[in-house]
Short mmCIF file of C-alpha atoms in Angstrom, two decimals:
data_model
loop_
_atom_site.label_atom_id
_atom_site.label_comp_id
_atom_site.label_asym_id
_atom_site.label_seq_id
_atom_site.Cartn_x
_atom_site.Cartn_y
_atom_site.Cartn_z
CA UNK A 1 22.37 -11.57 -3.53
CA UNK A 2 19.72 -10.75 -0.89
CA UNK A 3 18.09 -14.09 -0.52
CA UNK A 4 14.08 -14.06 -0.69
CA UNK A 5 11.09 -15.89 0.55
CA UNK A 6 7.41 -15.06 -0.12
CA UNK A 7 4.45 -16.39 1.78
CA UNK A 8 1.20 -16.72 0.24
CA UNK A 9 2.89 -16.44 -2.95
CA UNK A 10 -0.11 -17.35 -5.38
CA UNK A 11 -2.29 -14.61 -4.26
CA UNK A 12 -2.63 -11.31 -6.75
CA UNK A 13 0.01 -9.16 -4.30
CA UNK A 14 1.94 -12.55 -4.01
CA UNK A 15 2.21 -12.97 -7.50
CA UNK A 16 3.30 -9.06 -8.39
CA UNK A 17 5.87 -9.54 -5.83
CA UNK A 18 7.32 -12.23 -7.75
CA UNK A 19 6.63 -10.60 -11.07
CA UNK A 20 8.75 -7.75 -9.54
CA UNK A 21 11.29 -9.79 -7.89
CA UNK A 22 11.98 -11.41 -10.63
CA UNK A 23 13.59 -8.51 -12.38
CA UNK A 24 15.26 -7.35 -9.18
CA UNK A 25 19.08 -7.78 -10.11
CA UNK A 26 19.63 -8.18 -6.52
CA UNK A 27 17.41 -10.71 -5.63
CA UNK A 28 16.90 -14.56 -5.65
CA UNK A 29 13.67 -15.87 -4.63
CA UNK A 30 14.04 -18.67 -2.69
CA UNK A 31 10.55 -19.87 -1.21
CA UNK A 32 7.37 -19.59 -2.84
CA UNK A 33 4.58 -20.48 -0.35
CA UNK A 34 1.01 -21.47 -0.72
CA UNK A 35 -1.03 -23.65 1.63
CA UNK A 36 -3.42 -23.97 -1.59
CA UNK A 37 -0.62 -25.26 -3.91
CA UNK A 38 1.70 -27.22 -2.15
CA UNK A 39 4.16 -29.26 -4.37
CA UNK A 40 2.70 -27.96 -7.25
CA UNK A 41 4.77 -25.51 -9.93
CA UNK A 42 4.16 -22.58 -9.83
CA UNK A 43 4.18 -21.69 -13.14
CA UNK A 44 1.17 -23.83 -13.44
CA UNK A 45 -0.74 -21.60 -11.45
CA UNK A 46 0.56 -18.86 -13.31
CA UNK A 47 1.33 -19.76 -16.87
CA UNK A 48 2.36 -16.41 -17.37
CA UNK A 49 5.91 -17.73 -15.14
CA UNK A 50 6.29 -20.50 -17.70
CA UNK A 51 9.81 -21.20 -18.30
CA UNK A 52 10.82 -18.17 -15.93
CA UNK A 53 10.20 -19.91 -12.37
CA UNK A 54 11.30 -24.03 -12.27
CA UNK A 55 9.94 -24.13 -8.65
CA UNK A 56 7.18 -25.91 -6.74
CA UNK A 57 5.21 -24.15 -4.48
CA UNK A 58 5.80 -24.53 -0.53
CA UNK A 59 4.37 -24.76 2.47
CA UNK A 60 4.96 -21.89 4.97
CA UNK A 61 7.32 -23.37 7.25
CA UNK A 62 8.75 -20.08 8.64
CA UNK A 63 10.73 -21.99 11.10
CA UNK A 64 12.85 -23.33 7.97
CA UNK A 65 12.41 -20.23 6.02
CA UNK A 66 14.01 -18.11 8.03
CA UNK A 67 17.00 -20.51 7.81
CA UNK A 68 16.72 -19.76 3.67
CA UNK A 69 15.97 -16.09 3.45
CA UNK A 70 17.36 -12.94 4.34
CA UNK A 71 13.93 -10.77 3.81
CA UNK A 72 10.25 -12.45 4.45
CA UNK A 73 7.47 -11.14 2.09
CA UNK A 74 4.03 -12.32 4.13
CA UNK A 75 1.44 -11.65 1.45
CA UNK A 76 -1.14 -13.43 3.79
CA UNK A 77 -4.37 -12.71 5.44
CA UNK A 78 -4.63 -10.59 8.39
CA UNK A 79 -3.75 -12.45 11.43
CA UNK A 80 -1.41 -14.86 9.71
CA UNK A 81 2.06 -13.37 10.70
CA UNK A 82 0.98 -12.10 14.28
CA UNK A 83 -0.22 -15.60 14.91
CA UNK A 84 2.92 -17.04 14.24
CA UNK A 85 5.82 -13.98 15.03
CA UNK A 86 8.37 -15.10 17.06
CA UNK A 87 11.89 -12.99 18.27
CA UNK A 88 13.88 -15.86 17.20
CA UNK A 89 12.67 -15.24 13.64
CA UNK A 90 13.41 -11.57 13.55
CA UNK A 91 17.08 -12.13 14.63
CA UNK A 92 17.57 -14.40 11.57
CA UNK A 93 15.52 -12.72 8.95
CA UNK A 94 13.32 -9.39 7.72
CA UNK A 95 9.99 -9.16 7.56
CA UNK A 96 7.59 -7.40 5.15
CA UNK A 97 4.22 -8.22 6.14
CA UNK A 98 1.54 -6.91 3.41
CA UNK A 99 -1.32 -7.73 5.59
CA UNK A 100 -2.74 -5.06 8.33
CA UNK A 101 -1.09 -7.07 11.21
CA UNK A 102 1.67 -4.87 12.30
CA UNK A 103 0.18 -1.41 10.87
CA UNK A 104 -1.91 0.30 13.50
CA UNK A 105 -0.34 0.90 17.18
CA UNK A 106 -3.36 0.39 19.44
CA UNK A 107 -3.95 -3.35 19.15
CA UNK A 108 -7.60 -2.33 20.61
CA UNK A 109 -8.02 -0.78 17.42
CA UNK A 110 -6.91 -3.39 15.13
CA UNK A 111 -8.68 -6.20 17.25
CA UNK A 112 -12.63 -3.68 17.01
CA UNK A 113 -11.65 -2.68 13.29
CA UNK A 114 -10.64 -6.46 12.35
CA UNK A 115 -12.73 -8.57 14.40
CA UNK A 116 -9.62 -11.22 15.27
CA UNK A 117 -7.59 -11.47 18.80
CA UNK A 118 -3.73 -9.72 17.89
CA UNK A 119 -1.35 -12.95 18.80
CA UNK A 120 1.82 -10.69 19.43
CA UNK A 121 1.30 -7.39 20.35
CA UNK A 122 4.50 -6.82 21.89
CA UNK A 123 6.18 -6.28 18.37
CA UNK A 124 3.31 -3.90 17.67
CA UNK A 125 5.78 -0.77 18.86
CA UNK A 126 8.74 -2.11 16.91
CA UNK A 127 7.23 -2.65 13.82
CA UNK A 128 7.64 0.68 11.42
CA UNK A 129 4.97 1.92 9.12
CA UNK A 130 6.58 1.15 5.61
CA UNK A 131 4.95 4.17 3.92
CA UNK A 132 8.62 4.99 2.49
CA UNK A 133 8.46 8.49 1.57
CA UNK A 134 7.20 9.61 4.86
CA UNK A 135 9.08 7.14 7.21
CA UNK A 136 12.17 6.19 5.04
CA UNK A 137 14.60 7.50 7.95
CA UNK A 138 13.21 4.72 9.99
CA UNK A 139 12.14 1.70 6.99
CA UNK A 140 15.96 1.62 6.55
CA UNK A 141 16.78 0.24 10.14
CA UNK A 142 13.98 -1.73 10.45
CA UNK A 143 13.29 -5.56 11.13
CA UNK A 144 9.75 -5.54 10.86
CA UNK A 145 7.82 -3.30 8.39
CA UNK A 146 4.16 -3.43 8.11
CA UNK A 147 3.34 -2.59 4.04
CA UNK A 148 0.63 0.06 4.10
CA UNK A 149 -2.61 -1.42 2.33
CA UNK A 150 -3.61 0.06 -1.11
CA UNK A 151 -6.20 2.78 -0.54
CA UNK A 152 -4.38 3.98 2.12
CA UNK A 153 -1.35 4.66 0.52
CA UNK A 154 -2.91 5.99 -2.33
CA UNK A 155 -5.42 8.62 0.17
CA UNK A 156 -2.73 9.75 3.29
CA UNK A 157 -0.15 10.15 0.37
CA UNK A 158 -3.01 12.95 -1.75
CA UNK A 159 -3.66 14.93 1.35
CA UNK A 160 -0.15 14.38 3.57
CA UNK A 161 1.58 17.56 2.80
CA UNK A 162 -1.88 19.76 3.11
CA UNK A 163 -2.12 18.27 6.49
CA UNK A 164 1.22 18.62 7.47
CA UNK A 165 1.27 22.02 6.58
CA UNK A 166 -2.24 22.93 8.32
CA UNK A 167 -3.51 24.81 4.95
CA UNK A 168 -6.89 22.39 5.32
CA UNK A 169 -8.77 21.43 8.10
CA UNK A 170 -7.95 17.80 8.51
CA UNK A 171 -11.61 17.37 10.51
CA UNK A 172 -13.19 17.92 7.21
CA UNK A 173 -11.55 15.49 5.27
CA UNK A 174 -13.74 13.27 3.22
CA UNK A 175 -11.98 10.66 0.74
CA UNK A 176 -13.96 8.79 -1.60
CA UNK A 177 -12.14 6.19 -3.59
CA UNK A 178 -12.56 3.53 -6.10
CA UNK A 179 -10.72 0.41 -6.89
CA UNK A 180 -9.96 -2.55 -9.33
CA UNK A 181 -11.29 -5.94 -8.27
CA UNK A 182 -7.83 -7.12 -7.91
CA UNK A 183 -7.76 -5.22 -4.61
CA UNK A 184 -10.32 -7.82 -3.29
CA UNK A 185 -8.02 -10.73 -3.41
CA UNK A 186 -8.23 -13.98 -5.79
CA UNK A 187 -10.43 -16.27 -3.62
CA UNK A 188 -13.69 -16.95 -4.90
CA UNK A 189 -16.61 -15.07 -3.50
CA UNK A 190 -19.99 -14.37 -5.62
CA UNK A 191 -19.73 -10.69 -5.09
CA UNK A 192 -16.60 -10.79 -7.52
CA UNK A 193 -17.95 -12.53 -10.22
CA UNK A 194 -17.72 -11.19 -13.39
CA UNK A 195 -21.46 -10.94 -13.91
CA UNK A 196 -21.85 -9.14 -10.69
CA UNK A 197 -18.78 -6.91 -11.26
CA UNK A 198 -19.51 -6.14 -14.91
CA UNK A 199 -21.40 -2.92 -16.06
CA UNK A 200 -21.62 -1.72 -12.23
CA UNK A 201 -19.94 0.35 -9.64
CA UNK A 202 -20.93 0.00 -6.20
CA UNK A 203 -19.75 1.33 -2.32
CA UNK A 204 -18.89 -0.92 0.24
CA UNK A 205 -17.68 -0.94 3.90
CA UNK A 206 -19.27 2.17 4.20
CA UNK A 207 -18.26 3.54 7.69
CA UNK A 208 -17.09 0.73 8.74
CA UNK A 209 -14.29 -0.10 6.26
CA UNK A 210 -10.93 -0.96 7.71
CA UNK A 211 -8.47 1.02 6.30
CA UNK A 212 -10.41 3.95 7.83
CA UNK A 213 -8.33 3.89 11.05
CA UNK A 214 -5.18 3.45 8.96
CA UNK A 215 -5.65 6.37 7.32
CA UNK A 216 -6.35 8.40 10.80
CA UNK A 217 -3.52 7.46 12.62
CA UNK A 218 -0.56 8.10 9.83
CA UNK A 219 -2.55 11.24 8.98
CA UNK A 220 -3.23 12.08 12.56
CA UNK A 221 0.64 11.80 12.93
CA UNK A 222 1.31 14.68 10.17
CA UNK A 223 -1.38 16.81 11.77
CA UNK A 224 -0.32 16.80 15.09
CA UNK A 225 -3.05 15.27 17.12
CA UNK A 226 -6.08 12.89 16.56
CA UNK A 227 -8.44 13.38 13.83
CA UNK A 228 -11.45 11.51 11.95
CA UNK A 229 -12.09 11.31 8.34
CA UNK A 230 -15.02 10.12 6.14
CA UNK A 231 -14.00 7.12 4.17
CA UNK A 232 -16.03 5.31 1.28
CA UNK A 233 -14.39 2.80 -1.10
CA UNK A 234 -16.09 1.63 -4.58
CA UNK A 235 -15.71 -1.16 -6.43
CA UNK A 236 -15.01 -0.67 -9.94
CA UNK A 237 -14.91 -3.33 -13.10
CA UNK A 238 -11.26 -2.71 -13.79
CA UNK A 239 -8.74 -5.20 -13.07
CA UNK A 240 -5.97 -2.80 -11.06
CA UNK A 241 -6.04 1.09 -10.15
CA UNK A 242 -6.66 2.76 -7.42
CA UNK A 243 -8.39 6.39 -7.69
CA UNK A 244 -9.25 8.84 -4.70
CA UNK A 245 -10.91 12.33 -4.81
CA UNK A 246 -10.27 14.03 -1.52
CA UNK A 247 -12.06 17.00 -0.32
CA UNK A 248 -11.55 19.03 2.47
CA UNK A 249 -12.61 22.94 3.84
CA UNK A 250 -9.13 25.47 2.95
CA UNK A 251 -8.09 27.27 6.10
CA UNK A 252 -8.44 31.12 5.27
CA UNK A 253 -5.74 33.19 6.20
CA UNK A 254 -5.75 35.77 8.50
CA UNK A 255 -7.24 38.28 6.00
CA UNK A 256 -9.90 35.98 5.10
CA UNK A 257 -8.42 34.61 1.99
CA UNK A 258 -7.88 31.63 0.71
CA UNK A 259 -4.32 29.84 0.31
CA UNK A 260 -3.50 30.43 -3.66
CA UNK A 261 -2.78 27.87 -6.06
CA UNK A 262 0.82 28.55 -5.81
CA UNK A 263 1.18 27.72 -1.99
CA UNK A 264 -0.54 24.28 -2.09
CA UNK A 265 1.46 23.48 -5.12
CA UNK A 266 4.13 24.74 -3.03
CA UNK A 267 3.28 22.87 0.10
CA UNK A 268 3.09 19.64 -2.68
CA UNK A 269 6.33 20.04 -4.06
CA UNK A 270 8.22 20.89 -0.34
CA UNK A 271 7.46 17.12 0.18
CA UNK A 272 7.38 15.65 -2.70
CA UNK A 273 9.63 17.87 -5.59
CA UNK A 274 12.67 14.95 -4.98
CA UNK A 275 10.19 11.57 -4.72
CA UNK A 276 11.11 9.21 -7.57
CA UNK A 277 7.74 7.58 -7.31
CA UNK A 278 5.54 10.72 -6.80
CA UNK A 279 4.38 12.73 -9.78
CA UNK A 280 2.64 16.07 -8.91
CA UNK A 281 1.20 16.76 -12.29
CA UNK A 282 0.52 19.90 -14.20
CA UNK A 283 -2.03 22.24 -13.69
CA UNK A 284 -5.66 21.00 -14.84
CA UNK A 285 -4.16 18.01 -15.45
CA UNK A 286 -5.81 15.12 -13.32
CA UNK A 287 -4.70 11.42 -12.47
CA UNK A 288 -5.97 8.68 -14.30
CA UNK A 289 -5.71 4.85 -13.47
CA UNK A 290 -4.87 3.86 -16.65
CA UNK A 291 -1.44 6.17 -16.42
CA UNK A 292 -0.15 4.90 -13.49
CA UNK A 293 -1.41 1.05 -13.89
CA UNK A 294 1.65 -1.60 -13.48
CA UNK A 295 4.15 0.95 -12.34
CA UNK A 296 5.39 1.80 -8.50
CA UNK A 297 3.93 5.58 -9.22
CA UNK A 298 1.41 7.83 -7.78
CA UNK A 299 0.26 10.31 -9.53
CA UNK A 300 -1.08 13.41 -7.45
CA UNK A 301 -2.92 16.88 -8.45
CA UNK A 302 -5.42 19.31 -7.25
CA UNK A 303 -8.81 22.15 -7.45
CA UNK A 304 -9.07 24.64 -5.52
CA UNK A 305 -13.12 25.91 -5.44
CA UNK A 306 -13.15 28.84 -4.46
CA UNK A 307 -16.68 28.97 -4.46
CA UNK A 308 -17.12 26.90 -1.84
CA UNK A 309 -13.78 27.41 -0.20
CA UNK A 310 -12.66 23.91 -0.26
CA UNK A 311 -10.31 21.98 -2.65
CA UNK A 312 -10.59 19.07 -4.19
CA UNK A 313 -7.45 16.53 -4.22
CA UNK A 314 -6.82 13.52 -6.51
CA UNK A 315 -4.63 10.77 -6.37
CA UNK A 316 -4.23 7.26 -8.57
CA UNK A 317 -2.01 4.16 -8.26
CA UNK A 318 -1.70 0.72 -9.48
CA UNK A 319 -3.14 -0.97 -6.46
CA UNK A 320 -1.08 -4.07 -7.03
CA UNK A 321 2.00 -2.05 -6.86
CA UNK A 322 2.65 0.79 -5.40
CA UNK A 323 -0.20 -0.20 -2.81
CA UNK A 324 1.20 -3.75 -2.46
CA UNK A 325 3.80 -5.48 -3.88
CA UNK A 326 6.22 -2.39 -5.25
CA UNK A 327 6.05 -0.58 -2.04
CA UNK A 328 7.16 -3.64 -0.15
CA UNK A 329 10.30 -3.72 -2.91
CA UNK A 330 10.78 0.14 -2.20
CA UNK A 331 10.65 -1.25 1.78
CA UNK A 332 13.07 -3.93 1.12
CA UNK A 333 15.59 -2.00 -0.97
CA UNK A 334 15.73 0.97 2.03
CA UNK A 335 16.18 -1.73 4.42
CA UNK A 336 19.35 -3.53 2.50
CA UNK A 337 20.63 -0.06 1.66
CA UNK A 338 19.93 -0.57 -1.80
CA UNK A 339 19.06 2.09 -4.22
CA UNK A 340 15.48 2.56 -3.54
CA UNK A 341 14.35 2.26 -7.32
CA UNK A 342 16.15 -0.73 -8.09
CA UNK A 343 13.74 -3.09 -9.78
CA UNK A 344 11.02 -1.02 -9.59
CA UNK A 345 11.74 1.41 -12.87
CA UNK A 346 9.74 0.54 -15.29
CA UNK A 347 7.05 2.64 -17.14
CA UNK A 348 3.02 2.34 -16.74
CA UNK A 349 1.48 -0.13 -18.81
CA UNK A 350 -1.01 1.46 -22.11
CA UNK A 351 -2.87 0.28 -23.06
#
């Protein structure tokens, strides 16, 4: 049994990763830590645990953790695990670390985009980009894997193979996504009260957001050079989802035509055709939120306008899942050697 310790355990992500866990037949969770809960049971923060977890909440200790677990879920906030890293830790345990501390490779970056000094850079280079069905080769020997954040998972994965392939110019890519309040964490703030949430949909971050550099660098990677993309996030009054409509200018051929509908579903299904988790849908057939919510799927389709010469991609996810806590399972199962599915197969919740 892969032994298991999660840090900041009674936070949303936290809490799917136990949900998950907890079904994993491979699995034992052995830490659950929250500086807010210490010594309490868990299953009082979450009654929905009743009778299924016996534990108290820790601290997080990861000197004594490490001595515990075999893989370390950090669902913290950013800084956390870089303020703390050490080698000795790595050499007795894995790490999973949900927050952005580990994900982009210029530090300069991460320190202008996130405001905070990065406490161990030096594992910055080491540290592999957990976004499994593009870097599996390398998840699966990995120590350290940074979890890709929610909208970024759900917006490289909608426009990685058009990219890769060059059929749109990656300059022109503009992604404009929504997402369920549960992306914005469980702490109390006024913004995401119910009353101010309610009956109202609203952008944030706009330019400035910071999964906006995220998205540049792993998409920069499948285009072959630096590139910039506009990025707006909205908040939405739905508990989980993740939806984002991507558009971007079709590169015309050298006859002046555009590619057909046949050779971006091609270029779709080169990458994707053998993805558990990926589902290119049908023709005129467009992701929803509500299909996809409490599963570890994505659900992926596209428009070409040929009026305008551009196309239109779509992509949805469970933001809690596949952009949290299931893709750091999918991590963890690639880096044990385990089937990558295991404990993650089970169908969207509806309704």
């Amino acid at each position: 049994m892969i032994k298991a310790g999660i840090i900041g355990a009674t936070g949303y992500a936290g809490a799917e990763l136990v949900r998950i866990l907890l079904g994993h037949k491979d699995v034992e969770i052995k830490w659950l830590g929250s500086r807010s809960y210490i010594d309490k049971k868990y299953a009082s923060v979450y009654q929905n645990m009743f009778q299924l977890i016996e534990g108290n909440c820790l601290d997080d200790n990861i000197e004594e953790l490490v001595k515990q677990a075999d893989v370390v879920f950090t669902a913290t906030p950013q800084g956390f695990l870089a303020s703390v890293m050490k080698e000795a830790y790595l050499e007795q345990a894995k790490f999973i670390d949900l927050s952005a501390d580990y994900r982009l490779k210029d530090v300069k970056i991460y320190e202008q985009w996130y405001k905070i000094e990065h406490k161990s850079p030096q594992f910055i280079q080491e540290a592999v980009y957990g976004l499994c069905e593009i870097n599996r080769g390398q998840v699966k020997d990995a120590r350290l894997v940074a979890n890709p954040g929610c909208y970024t998972t759900c917006s490289i994965l909608t426009a990685y193979p058009l990219v890769r392939e060059g059929l749109i110019d990656a300059d022109t890519l503009i992604i404009d996504a929504k997402s369920g309040t549960s992306g914005a964490g469980r702490g109390a703030k006024t913004a995401n009260l119910f009353c101010e949430v309610n009956e109202n949909i609203k952008a944030y971050g706009i330019t400035s957001h910071r999964h906006t550099p995220e998205i540049e660098e792993q998409l920069g990677y499948a285009a072959g050079r630096k590139m910039t993309v506009s990025f707006t996030p909205h908040l939405v009054p739905m508990n989980r989802g993740i939806l984002a409509c991507e558009y971007a200018s079709l590169i015309k051929k050298p006859d002046g035509s555009l590619p057909s509908e046949s050779e971006i579903r091609g270029a779709y299904e080169k990458y994707y055709s053998g993805e558990k988790f990926i589902r290119l849908l049908e023709p005129d057939v467009f992701p929803e939120t509500k299909w996809v919510e409490g599963s570890n799927f994505v659900d992926i389709n596209f428009k070409i306008d040929e009026r305008t010469g551009r196309i239109i991609m779509i992509g949805a996810l469970d933001n809690l899942v596949k952009g949290a806590a299931g893709q750091a399972v999918q991590n963890m199962n690639l880096m044990f050697g385990l089937e990558e599915s295991e404990g993650l197969a089970f169908v969207p919740l509806f309704p």
